[in-house]
Structures are given as C-alpha cells and as structure tokens.
Amino acid sequence: MIVGTTVFKLDGSPYFSPEFGRGGLAATFSADVTQVTAGLVGFTITVETRNSEDTSWTTLGTFSAITATGAPTVDLTGCKEIVRFAYSFDATDAAVAAVHFLMQSPSWRPY
C-alpha cells in the first residue's frame, strides 16, 4: 500500500481535494511532502472555503511555495462551512514536475 498522493503538473490545471465540513472557525493545516522532482520551482497548496449557499470558492490562505521535502503548515482563521484544497504548480515548472505528499487532518479550534 502506498500512503499519500502523487500529482504531476501535466497541463498546469490545478487539482482539487474533495470538499469537507469545517471543524471550527480556525485551524492549522499541515502537509507531509516526502518526494519532489529535481528543479521544482513551486508547488502551492491553497485552502479554499465557502458556505453551502455560496456558488464560488474563496481563498482562505495559501501555504508558502513548496520546493523541497518537509512538513509545511499554515495557520488560518475565518473558515466558512465547507473547505477544500487546491494544488497547483508554478507556471515555470516543467510538465514532468511532480510531488508526493500526504495532507494531515486539520487541527481545528475556535476562532
């Protein structure tokens, strides 16, 4: 069994996680990046949020650009009812750019 997710830049379109309900008004979001391709310029994880009646997503916050293995985190407040992650590569990354990572469960808390 392989634990985690591997994504490639391919045509450059972002990938999206399944949406999930918030567990609090604020949270610390974490990823565990275990492998990256050589020369990776920037892999970005954006946390998006919306209420159930909204028709579009709002950016809650963004991780710093990921260029190497590690465990980046971002602490955000103001979560709406529904949350998802958007994963994208820097425009200058080659089409073969790839990252293997595991998103951790958010550490929810009150605002």
GROMACS .gro file of N, CA, C and O in nm:
model
  444
    1MET      N    1   0.084  -0.117   0.000
    1MET     CA    2   0.000   0.000   0.000
    1MET      C    3   0.089   0.124   0.000
    1MET      O    4   0.187   0.131   0.071
    2ILE      N    5   0.053   0.221  -0.081
    2ILE     CA    6   0.125   0.348  -0.086
    2ILE      C    7   0.040   0.452  -0.014
    2ILE      O    8  -0.077   0.469  -0.044
    3VAL      N    9   0.101   0.521   0.080
    3VAL     CA   10   0.031   0.623   0.156
    3VAL      C   11   0.064   0.759   0.097
    3VAL      O   12   0.180   0.792   0.078
    4GLY      N   13  -0.037   0.837   0.068
    4GLY     CA   14  -0.017   0.972   0.015
    4GLY      C   15  -0.069   0.985  -0.126
    4GLY      O   16  -0.132   0.896  -0.181
    5THR      N   17  -0.042   1.100  -0.185
    5THR     CA   18  -0.090   1.134  -0.319
    5THR      C   19   0.027   1.185  -0.402
    5THR      O   20   0.109   1.263  -0.352
    6THR      N   21   0.034   1.143  -0.527
    6THR     CA   22   0.134   1.194  -0.620
    6THR      C   23   0.062   1.271  -0.728
    6THR      O   24  -0.032   1.220  -0.788
    7VAL      N   25   0.104   1.396  -0.751
    7VAL     CA   26   0.045   1.476  -0.858
    7VAL      C   27   0.156   1.526  -0.950
    7VAL      O   28   0.267   1.555  -0.906
    8PHE      N   29   0.123   1.533  -1.079
    8PHE     CA   30   0.213   1.584  -1.182
    8PHE      C   31   0.155   1.713  -1.238
    8PHE      O   32   0.034   1.729  -1.244
    9LYS      N   33   0.239   1.801  -1.287
    9LYS     CA   34   0.191   1.927  -1.342
    9LYS      C   35   0.104   1.904  -1.466
    9LYS      O   36   0.000   1.965  -1.482
   10LEU      N   37   0.148   1.818  -1.558
   10LEU     CA   38   0.078   1.788  -1.683
   10LEU      C   39   0.042   1.915  -1.759
   10LEU      O   40   0.131   1.988  -1.801
   11ASP      N   41  -0.086   1.950  -1.772
   11ASP     CA   42  -0.124   2.070  -1.849
   11ASP      C   43  -0.127   2.196  -1.764
   11ASP      O   44  -0.158   2.304  -1.813
   12GLY      N   45  -0.097   2.185  -1.635
   12GLY     CA   46  -0.092   2.302  -1.548
   12GLY      C   47  -0.221   2.334  -1.474
   12GLY      O   48  -0.224   2.426  -1.393
   13SER      N   49  -0.328   2.261  -1.504
   13SER     CA   50  -0.455   2.286  -1.434
   13SER      C   51  -0.442   2.242  -1.288
   13SER      O   52  -0.376   2.143  -1.259
   14PRO      N   53  -0.506   2.314  -1.196
   14PRO     CA   54  -0.498   2.275  -1.055
   14PRO      C   55  -0.576   2.146  -1.028
   14PRO      O   56  -0.668   2.110  -1.101
   15TYR      N   57  -0.537   2.078  -0.922
   15TYR     CA   58  -0.609   1.962  -0.871
   15TYR      C   59  -0.686   2.009  -0.749
   15TYR      O   60  -0.642   2.098  -0.678
   16PHE      N   61  -0.800   1.945  -0.721
   16PHE     CA   62  -0.881   1.982  -0.605
   16PHE      C   63  -0.909   1.859  -0.520
   16PHE      O   64  -0.936   1.751  -0.572
   17SER      N   65  -0.905   1.878  -0.389
   17SER     CA   66  -0.940   1.770  -0.296
   17SER      C   67  -1.092   1.762  -0.288
   17SER      O   68  -1.162   1.855  -0.326
   18PRO      N   69  -1.144   1.653  -0.232
   18PRO     CA   70  -1.287   1.651  -0.202
   18PRO      C   71  -1.315   1.759  -0.097
   18PRO      O   72  -1.230   1.791  -0.014
   19GLU      N   73  -1.436   1.815  -0.101
   19GLU     CA   74  -1.471   1.916   0.000
   19GLU      C   75  -1.511   1.845   0.129
   19GLU      O   76  -1.555   1.731   0.128
   20PHE      N   77  -1.492   1.915   0.240
   20PHE     CA   78  -1.527   1.859   0.371
   20PHE      C   79  -1.576   1.971   0.462
   20PHE      O   80  -1.545   2.088   0.442
   21GLY      N   81  -1.655   1.933   0.562
   21GLY     CA   82  -1.709   2.030   0.656
   21GLY      C   83  -1.603   2.079   0.753
   21GLY      O   84  -1.514   2.003   0.792
   22ARG      N   85  -1.615   2.203   0.792
   22ARG     CA   86  -1.519   2.259   0.887
   22ARG      C   87  -1.542   2.198   1.026
   22ARG      O   88  -1.651   2.152   1.059
   23GLY      N   89  -1.438   2.201   1.106
   23GLY     CA   90  -1.448   2.151   1.242
   23GLY      C   91  -1.431   2.261   1.344
   23GLY      O   92  -1.426   2.235   1.463
   24GLY      N   93  -1.419   2.385   1.298
   24GLY     CA   94  -1.401   2.500   1.385
   24GLY      C   95  -1.386   2.623   1.298
   24GLY      O   96  -1.384   2.614   1.175
   25LEU      N   97  -1.375   2.739   1.360
   25LEU     CA   98  -1.362   2.863   1.283
   25LEU      C   99  -1.218   2.892   1.242
   25LEU      O  100  -1.193   2.979   1.158
   26ALA      N  101  -1.123   2.820   1.300
   26ALA     CA  102  -0.982   2.838   1.267
   26ALA      C  103  -0.913   2.701   1.271
   26ALA      O  104  -0.963   2.608   1.334
   27ALA      N  105  -0.798   2.691   1.203
   27ALA     CA  106  -0.729   2.562   1.200
   27ALA      C  107  -0.584   2.581   1.157
   27ALA      O  108  -0.549   2.678   1.090
   28THR      N  109  -0.504   2.482   1.193
   28THR     CA  110  -0.369   2.470   1.139
   28THR      C  111  -0.374   2.357   1.038
   28THR      O  112  -0.418   2.246   1.071
   29PHE      N  113  -0.334   2.386   0.916
   29PHE     CA  114  -0.333   2.288   0.808
   29PHE      C  115  -0.189   2.246   0.785
   29PHE      O  116  -0.099   2.330   0.782
   30SER      N  117  -0.167   2.115   0.766
   30SER     CA  118  -0.032   2.061   0.751
   30SER      C  119  -0.026   1.962   0.637
   30SER      O  120  -0.122   1.892   0.609
   31ALA      N  121   0.090   1.956   0.574
   31ALA     CA  122   0.117   1.856   0.471
   31ALA      C  123   0.249   1.789   0.506
   31ALA      O  124   0.333   1.845   0.576
   32ASP      N  125   0.267   1.667   0.457
   32ASP     CA  126   0.393   1.595   0.472
   32ASP      C  127   0.443   1.566   0.331
   32ASP      O  128   0.392   1.476   0.265
   33VAL      N  129   0.538   1.644   0.283
   33VAL     CA  130   0.590   1.630   0.148
   33VAL      C  131   0.710   1.536   0.154
   33VAL      O  132   0.811   1.567   0.217
   34THR      N  133   0.697   1.419   0.089
   34THR     CA  134   0.803   1.318   0.100
   34THR      C  135   0.892   1.308  -0.023
   34THR      O  136   1.003   1.258  -0.013
   35GLN      N  137   0.843   1.353  -0.139
   35GLN     CA  138   0.924   1.346  -0.262
   35GLN      C  139   0.888   1.461  -0.354
   35GLN      O  140   0.770   1.497  -0.365
   36VAL      N  141   0.989   1.519  -0.419
   36VAL     CA  142   0.968   1.621  -0.522
   36VAL      C  143   1.064   1.594  -0.636
   36VAL      O  144   1.171   1.536  -0.616
   37THR      N  145   1.027   1.634  -0.756
   37THR     CA  146   1.117   1.620  -0.870
   37THR      C  147   1.227   1.725  -0.861
   37THR      O  148   1.208   1.833  -0.805
   38ALA      N  149   1.343   1.692  -0.917
   38ALA     CA  150   1.455   1.786  -0.919
   38ALA      C  151   1.416   1.911  -0.996
   38ALA      O  152   1.347   1.905  -1.098
   39GLY      N  153   1.454   2.026  -0.945
   39GLY     CA  154   1.427   2.151  -1.014
   39GLY      C  155   1.287   2.206  -0.993
   39GLY      O  156   1.246   2.298  -1.064
   40LEU      N  157   1.213   2.151  -0.898
   40LEU     CA  158   1.078   2.201  -0.872
   40LEU      C  159   1.086   2.347  -0.829
   40LEU      O  160   1.158   2.383  -0.736
   41VAL      N  161   1.014   2.435  -0.897
   41VAL     CA  162   1.016   2.578  -0.867
   41VAL      C  163   0.916   2.611  -0.757
   41VAL      O  164   0.946   2.688  -0.667
   42GLY      N  165   0.797   2.555  -0.764
   42GLY     CA  166   0.699   2.587  -0.662
   42GLY      C  167   0.570   2.509  -0.676
   42GLY      O  168   0.502   2.519  -0.776
   43PHE      N  169   0.540   2.431  -0.574
   43PHE     CA  170   0.413   2.360  -0.564
   43PHE      C  171   0.334   2.433  -0.457
   43PHE      O  172   0.385   2.459  -0.348
   44THR      N  173   0.211   2.471  -0.487
   44THR     CA  174   0.132   2.552  -0.394
   44THR      C  175   0.006   2.479  -0.352
   44THR      O  176  -0.064   2.424  -0.435
   45ILE      N  177  -0.020   2.482  -0.222
   45ILE     CA  178  -0.144   2.428  -0.167
   45ILE      C  179  -0.225   2.548  -0.117
   45ILE      O  180  -0.180   2.624  -0.032
   46THR      N  181  -0.344   2.565  -0.174
   46THR     CA  182  -0.433   2.674  -0.136
   46THR      C  183  -0.553   2.616  -0.062
   46THR      O  184  -0.611   2.517  -0.106
   47VAL      N  185  -0.587   2.675   0.051
   47VAL     CA  186  -0.705   2.634   0.127
   47VAL      C  187  -0.820   2.723   0.084
   47VAL      O  188  -0.811   2.846   0.092
   48GLU      N  189  -0.926   2.663   0.033
   48GLU     CA  190  -1.042   2.737  -0.014
   48GLU      C  191  -1.162   2.705   0.075
   48GLU      O  192  -1.171   2.595   0.130
   49THR      N  193  -1.255   2.799   0.085
   49THR     CA  194  -1.370   2.780   0.172
   49THR      C  195  -1.494   2.846   0.112
   49THR      O  196  -1.483   2.936   0.028
   50ARG      N  197  -1.610   2.799   0.154
   50ARG     CA  198  -1.737   2.859   0.112
   50ARG      C  199  -1.847   2.812   0.207
   50ARG      O  200  -1.831   2.713   0.278
   51ASN      N  201  -1.959   2.885   0.205
   51ASN     CA  202  -2.079   2.841   0.276
   51ASN      C  203  -2.163   2.758   0.180
   51ASN      O  204  -2.146   2.766   0.057
   52SER      N  205  -2.256   2.681   0.231
   52SER     CA  206  -2.335   2.591   0.146
   52SER      C  207  -2.417   2.665   0.041
   52SER      O  208  -2.440   2.613  -0.068
   53GLU      N  209  -2.458   2.789   0.069
   53GLU     CA  210  -2.538   2.864  -0.029
   53GLU      C  211  -2.451   2.939  -0.130
   53GLU      O  212  -2.502   2.991  -0.230
   54ASP      N  213  -2.319   2.945  -0.107
   54ASP     CA  214  -2.230   3.015  -0.200
   54ASP      C  215  -2.212   2.936  -0.328
   54ASP      O  216  -2.214   2.813  -0.327
   55THR      N  217  -2.191   3.006  -0.438
   55THR     CA  218  -2.170   2.940  -0.567
   55THR      C  219  -2.024   2.941  -0.611
   55THR      O  220  -1.990   2.882  -0.713
   56SER      N  221  -1.937   3.007  -0.534
   56SER     CA  222  -1.796   3.009  -0.568
   56SER      C  223  -1.711   2.997  -0.441
   56SER      O  224  -1.758   3.022  -0.330
   57TRP      N  225  -1.587   2.958  -0.461
   57TRP     CA  226  -1.494   2.938  -0.351
   57TRP      C  227  -1.415   3.065  -0.324
   57TRP      O  228  -1.387   3.142  -0.415
   58THR      N  229  -1.377   3.085  -0.198
   58THR     CA  230  -1.294   3.197  -0.156
   58THR      C  231  -1.163   3.140  -0.103
   58THR      O  232  -1.162   3.037  -0.035
   59THR      N  233  -1.052   3.205  -0.133
   59THR     CA  234  -0.923   3.162  -0.080
   59THR      C  235  -0.914   3.200   0.067
   59THR      O  236  -0.925   3.317   0.102
   60LEU      N  237  -0.896   3.100   0.151
   60LEU     CA  238  -0.879   3.123   0.294
   60LEU      C  239  -0.732   3.154   0.323
   60LEU      O  240  -0.700   3.236   0.407
   61GLY      N  241  -0.643   3.086   0.254
   61GLY     CA  242  -0.499   3.107   0.273
   61GLY      C  243  -0.420   3.013   0.186
   61GLY      O  244  -0.476   2.921   0.125
   62THR      N  245  -0.290   3.035   0.181
   62THR     CA  246  -0.202   2.957   0.094
   62THR      C  247  -0.075   2.919   0.169
   62THR      O  248  -0.018   3.002   0.241
   63PHE      N  249  -0.031   2.797   0.151
   63PHE     CA  250   0.098   2.754   0.203
   63PHE      C  251   0.208   2.830   0.127
   63PHE      O  252   0.189   2.866   0.011
   64SER      N  253   0.323   2.849   0.187
   64SER     CA  254   0.437   2.903   0.114
   64SER      C  255   0.472   2.804   0.003
   64SER      O  256   0.448   2.683   0.017
   65ALA      N  257   0.530   2.854  -0.106
   65ALA     CA  258   0.566   2.766  -0.218
   65ALA      C  259   0.655   2.651  -0.169
   65ALA      O  260   0.752   2.673  -0.097
   66ILE      N  261   0.619   2.532  -0.208
   66ILE     CA  262   0.691   2.412  -0.167
   66ILE      C  263   0.791   2.375  -0.277
   66ILE      O  264   0.752   2.358  -0.393
   67THR      N  265   0.919   2.365  -0.240
   67THR     CA  266   1.023   2.332  -0.337
   67THR      C  267   1.107   2.213  -0.294
   67THR      O  268   1.194   2.168  -0.368
   68ALA      N  269   1.082   2.162  -0.173
   68ALA     CA  270   1.162   2.051  -0.120
   68ALA      C  271   1.076   1.970  -0.024
   68ALA      O  272   0.966   2.010   0.012
   69THR      N  273   1.129   1.856   0.018
   69THR     CA  274   1.057   1.773   0.114
   69THR      C  275   1.050   1.846   0.248
   69THR      O  276   1.130   1.934   0.278
   70GLY      N  277   0.951   1.809   0.328
   70GLY     CA  278   0.935   1.872   0.459
   70GLY      C  279   0.791   1.865   0.503
   70GLY      O  280   0.708   1.793   0.445
   71ALA      N  281   0.759   1.941   0.606
   71ALA     CA  282   0.625   1.940   0.664
   71ALA      C  283   0.574   2.084   0.679
   71ALA      O  284   0.570   2.138   0.789
   72PRO      N  285   0.534   2.146   0.567
   72PRO     CA  286   0.485   2.283   0.576
   72PRO      C  287   0.350   2.291   0.646
   72PRO      O  288   0.270   2.198   0.641
   73THR      N  289   0.326   2.404   0.712
   73THR     CA  290   0.198   2.429   0.779
   73THR      C  291   0.154   2.572   0.750
   73THR      O  292   0.234   2.657   0.714
   74VAL      N  293   0.025   2.595   0.768
   74VAL     CA  294  -0.031   2.729   0.760
   74VAL      C  295  -0.144   2.738   0.862
   74VAL      O  296  -0.222   2.644   0.877
   75ASP      N  297  -0.146   2.847   0.937
   75ASP     CA  298  -0.247   2.868   1.040
   75ASP      C  299  -0.346   2.972   0.988
   75ASP      O  300  -0.306   3.084   0.954
   76LEU      N  301  -0.475   2.935   0.980
   76LEU     CA  302  -0.575   3.023   0.920
   76LEU      C  303  -0.698   3.038   1.008
   76LEU      O  304  -0.733   2.947   1.083
   77THR      N  305  -0.764   3.153   0.996
   77THR     CA  306  -0.887   3.179   1.070
   77THR      C  307  -0.995   3.222   0.972
   77THR      O  308  -0.966   3.263   0.860
   78GLY      N  309  -1.120   3.214   1.015
   78GLY     CA  310  -1.232   3.260   0.933
   78GLY      C  311  -1.287   3.155   0.839
   78GLY      O  312  -1.342   3.188   0.734
   79CYS      N  313  -1.277   3.028   0.875
   79CYS     CA  314  -1.328   2.920   0.790
   79CYS      C  315  -1.480   2.930   0.779
   79CYS      O  316  -1.549   2.951   0.877
   80LYS      N  317  -1.528   2.913   0.656
   80LYS     CA  318  -1.672   2.904   0.635
   80LYS      C  319  -1.715   2.759   0.654
   80LYS      O  320  -1.638   2.677   0.704
   81GLU      N  321  -1.835   2.722   0.610
   81GLU     CA  322  -1.890   2.589   0.638
   81GLU      C  323  -1.817   2.474   0.569
   81GLU      O  324  -1.810   2.364   0.621
   82ILE      N  325  -1.766   2.498   0.449
   82ILE     CA  326  -1.707   2.391   0.367
   82ILE      C  327  -1.565   2.431   0.328
   82ILE      O  328  -1.538   2.548   0.299
   83VAL      N  329  -1.474   2.333   0.326
   83VAL     CA  330  -1.334   2.359   0.296
   83VAL      C  331  -1.287   2.259   0.190
   83VAL      O  332  -1.338   2.147   0.182
   84ARG      N  333  -1.191   2.299   0.108
   84ARG     CA  334  -1.123   2.209   0.016
   84ARG      C  335  -0.982   2.262  -0.008
   84ARG      O  336  -0.952   2.377   0.024
   85PHE      N  337  -0.897   2.179  -0.068
   85PHE     CA  338  -0.761   2.218  -0.103
   85PHE      C  339  -0.749   2.225  -0.254
   85PHE      O  340  -0.806   2.142  -0.326
   86ALA      N  341  -0.674   2.324  -0.303
   86ALA     CA  342  -0.639   2.333  -0.445
   86ALA      C  343  -0.488   2.318  -0.453
   86ALA      O  344  -0.413   2.382  -0.378
   87TYR      N  345  -0.441   2.230  -0.542
   87TYR     CA  346  -0.299   2.201  -0.557
   87TYR      C  347  -0.255   2.247  -0.696
   87TYR      O  348  -0.315   2.208  -0.796
   88SER      N  349  -0.151   2.329  -0.702
   88SER     CA  350  -0.105   2.380  -0.832
   88SER      C  351   0.046   2.394  -0.835
   88SER      O  352   0.111   2.404  -0.730
   89PHE      N  353   0.100   2.397  -0.955
   89PHE     CA  354   0.243   2.413  -0.977
   89PHE      C  355   0.272   2.552  -1.030
   89PHE      O  356   0.187   2.614  -1.094
   90ASP      N  357   0.393   2.600  -1.007
   90ASP     CA  358   0.438   2.727  -1.061
   90ASP      C  359   0.436   2.718  -1.214
   90ASP      O  360   0.465   2.614  -1.271
   91ALA      N  361   0.405   2.828  -1.278
   91ALA     CA  362   0.395   2.830  -1.425
   91ALA      C  363   0.525   2.791  -1.493
   91ALA      O  364   0.523   2.738  -1.605
   92THR      N  365   0.639   2.815  -1.428
   92THR     CA  366   0.767   2.782  -1.493
   92THR      C  367   0.812   2.639  -1.470
   92THR      O  368   0.912   2.596  -1.527
   93ASP      N  369   0.740   2.562  -1.389
   93ASP     CA  370   0.775   2.422  -1.368
   93ASP      C  371   0.751   2.343  -1.497
   93ASP      O  372   0.656   2.368  -1.571
   94ALA      N  373   0.837   2.246  -1.523
   94ALA     CA  374   0.821   2.161  -1.641
   94ALA      C  375   0.698   2.073  -1.627
   94ALA      O  376   0.650   2.048  -1.515
   95ALA      N  377   0.647   2.025  -1.739
   95ALA     CA  378   0.527   1.941  -1.738
   95ALA      C  379   0.549   1.812  -1.660
   95ALA      O  380   0.453   1.749  -1.616
   96VAL      N  381   0.673   1.771  -1.641
   96VAL     CA  382   0.702   1.647  -1.567
   96VAL      C  383   0.722   1.673  -1.417
   96VAL      O  384   0.755   1.581  -1.344
   97ALA      N  385   0.705   1.796  -1.371
   97ALA     CA  386   0.718   1.825  -1.228
   97ALA      C  387   0.617   1.742  -1.150
   97ALA      O  388   0.503   1.725  -1.191
   98ALA      N  389   0.661   1.690  -1.036
   98ALA     CA  390   0.573   1.605  -0.956
   98ALA      C  391   0.606   1.620  -0.808
   98ALA      O  392   0.718   1.654  -0.770
   99VAL      N  393   0.506   1.591  -0.725
   99VAL     CA  394   0.519   1.595  -0.580
   99VAL      C  395   0.441   1.477  -0.522
   99VAL      O  396   0.332   1.446  -0.568
  100HIS      N  397   0.500   1.413  -0.421
  100HIS     CA  398   0.427   1.311  -0.345
  100HIS      C  399   0.411   1.365  -0.204
  100HIS      O  400   0.508   1.407  -0.141
  101PHE      N  401   0.287   1.367  -0.154
  101PHE     CA  402   0.260   1.429  -0.025
  101PHE      C  403   0.141   1.362   0.042
  101PHE      O  404   0.063   1.291  -0.021
  102LEU      N  405   0.127   1.390   0.170
  102LEU     CA  406   0.014   1.343   0.249
  102LEU      C  407  -0.042   1.463   0.324
  102LEU      O  408   0.031   1.529   0.399
  103MET      N  409  -0.168   1.495   0.300
  103MET     CA  410  -0.233   1.603   0.376
  103MET      C  411  -0.276   1.548   0.511
  103MET      O  412  -0.340   1.444   0.518
  104GLN      N  413  -0.239   1.618   0.616
  104GLN     CA  414  -0.277   1.579   0.751
  104GLN      C  415  -0.417   1.633   0.782
  104GLN      O  416  -0.462   1.729   0.720
  105SER      N  417  -0.483   1.574   0.878
  105SER     CA  418  -0.613   1.626   0.922
  105SER      C  419  -0.590   1.763   0.986
  105SER      O  420  -0.495   1.781   1.061
  106PRO      N  421  -0.677   1.859   0.956
  106PRO     CA  422  -0.661   1.992   1.017
  106PRO      C  423  -0.674   1.986   1.169
  106PRO      O  424  -0.749   1.905   1.223
  107SER      N  425  -0.600   2.072   1.236
  107SER     CA  426  -0.613   2.087   1.382
  107SER      C  427  -0.708   2.204   1.406
  107SER      O  428  -0.668   2.320   1.403
  108TRP      N  429  -0.835   2.171   1.425
  108TRP     CA  430  -0.940   2.273   1.438
  108TRP      C  431  -0.941   2.334   1.577
  108TRP      O  432  -0.905   2.270   1.675
  109ARG      N  433  -0.988   2.460   1.583
  109ARG     CA  434  -1.004   2.529   1.711
  109ARG      C  435  -1.106   2.642   1.693
  109ARG      O  436  -1.138   2.679   1.582
  110PRO      N  437  -1.154   2.698   1.805
  110PRO     CA  438  -1.244   2.814   1.792
  110PRO      C  439  -1.165   2.931   1.737
  110PRO      O  440  -1.044   2.934   1.741
  111TYR      N  441  -1.235   3.032   1.692
  111TYR     CA  442  -1.173   3.150   1.634
  111TYR      C  443  -1.081   3.214   1.732
  111TYR      O  444  -0.974   3.247   1.715
   0.00000   0.00000   0.00000
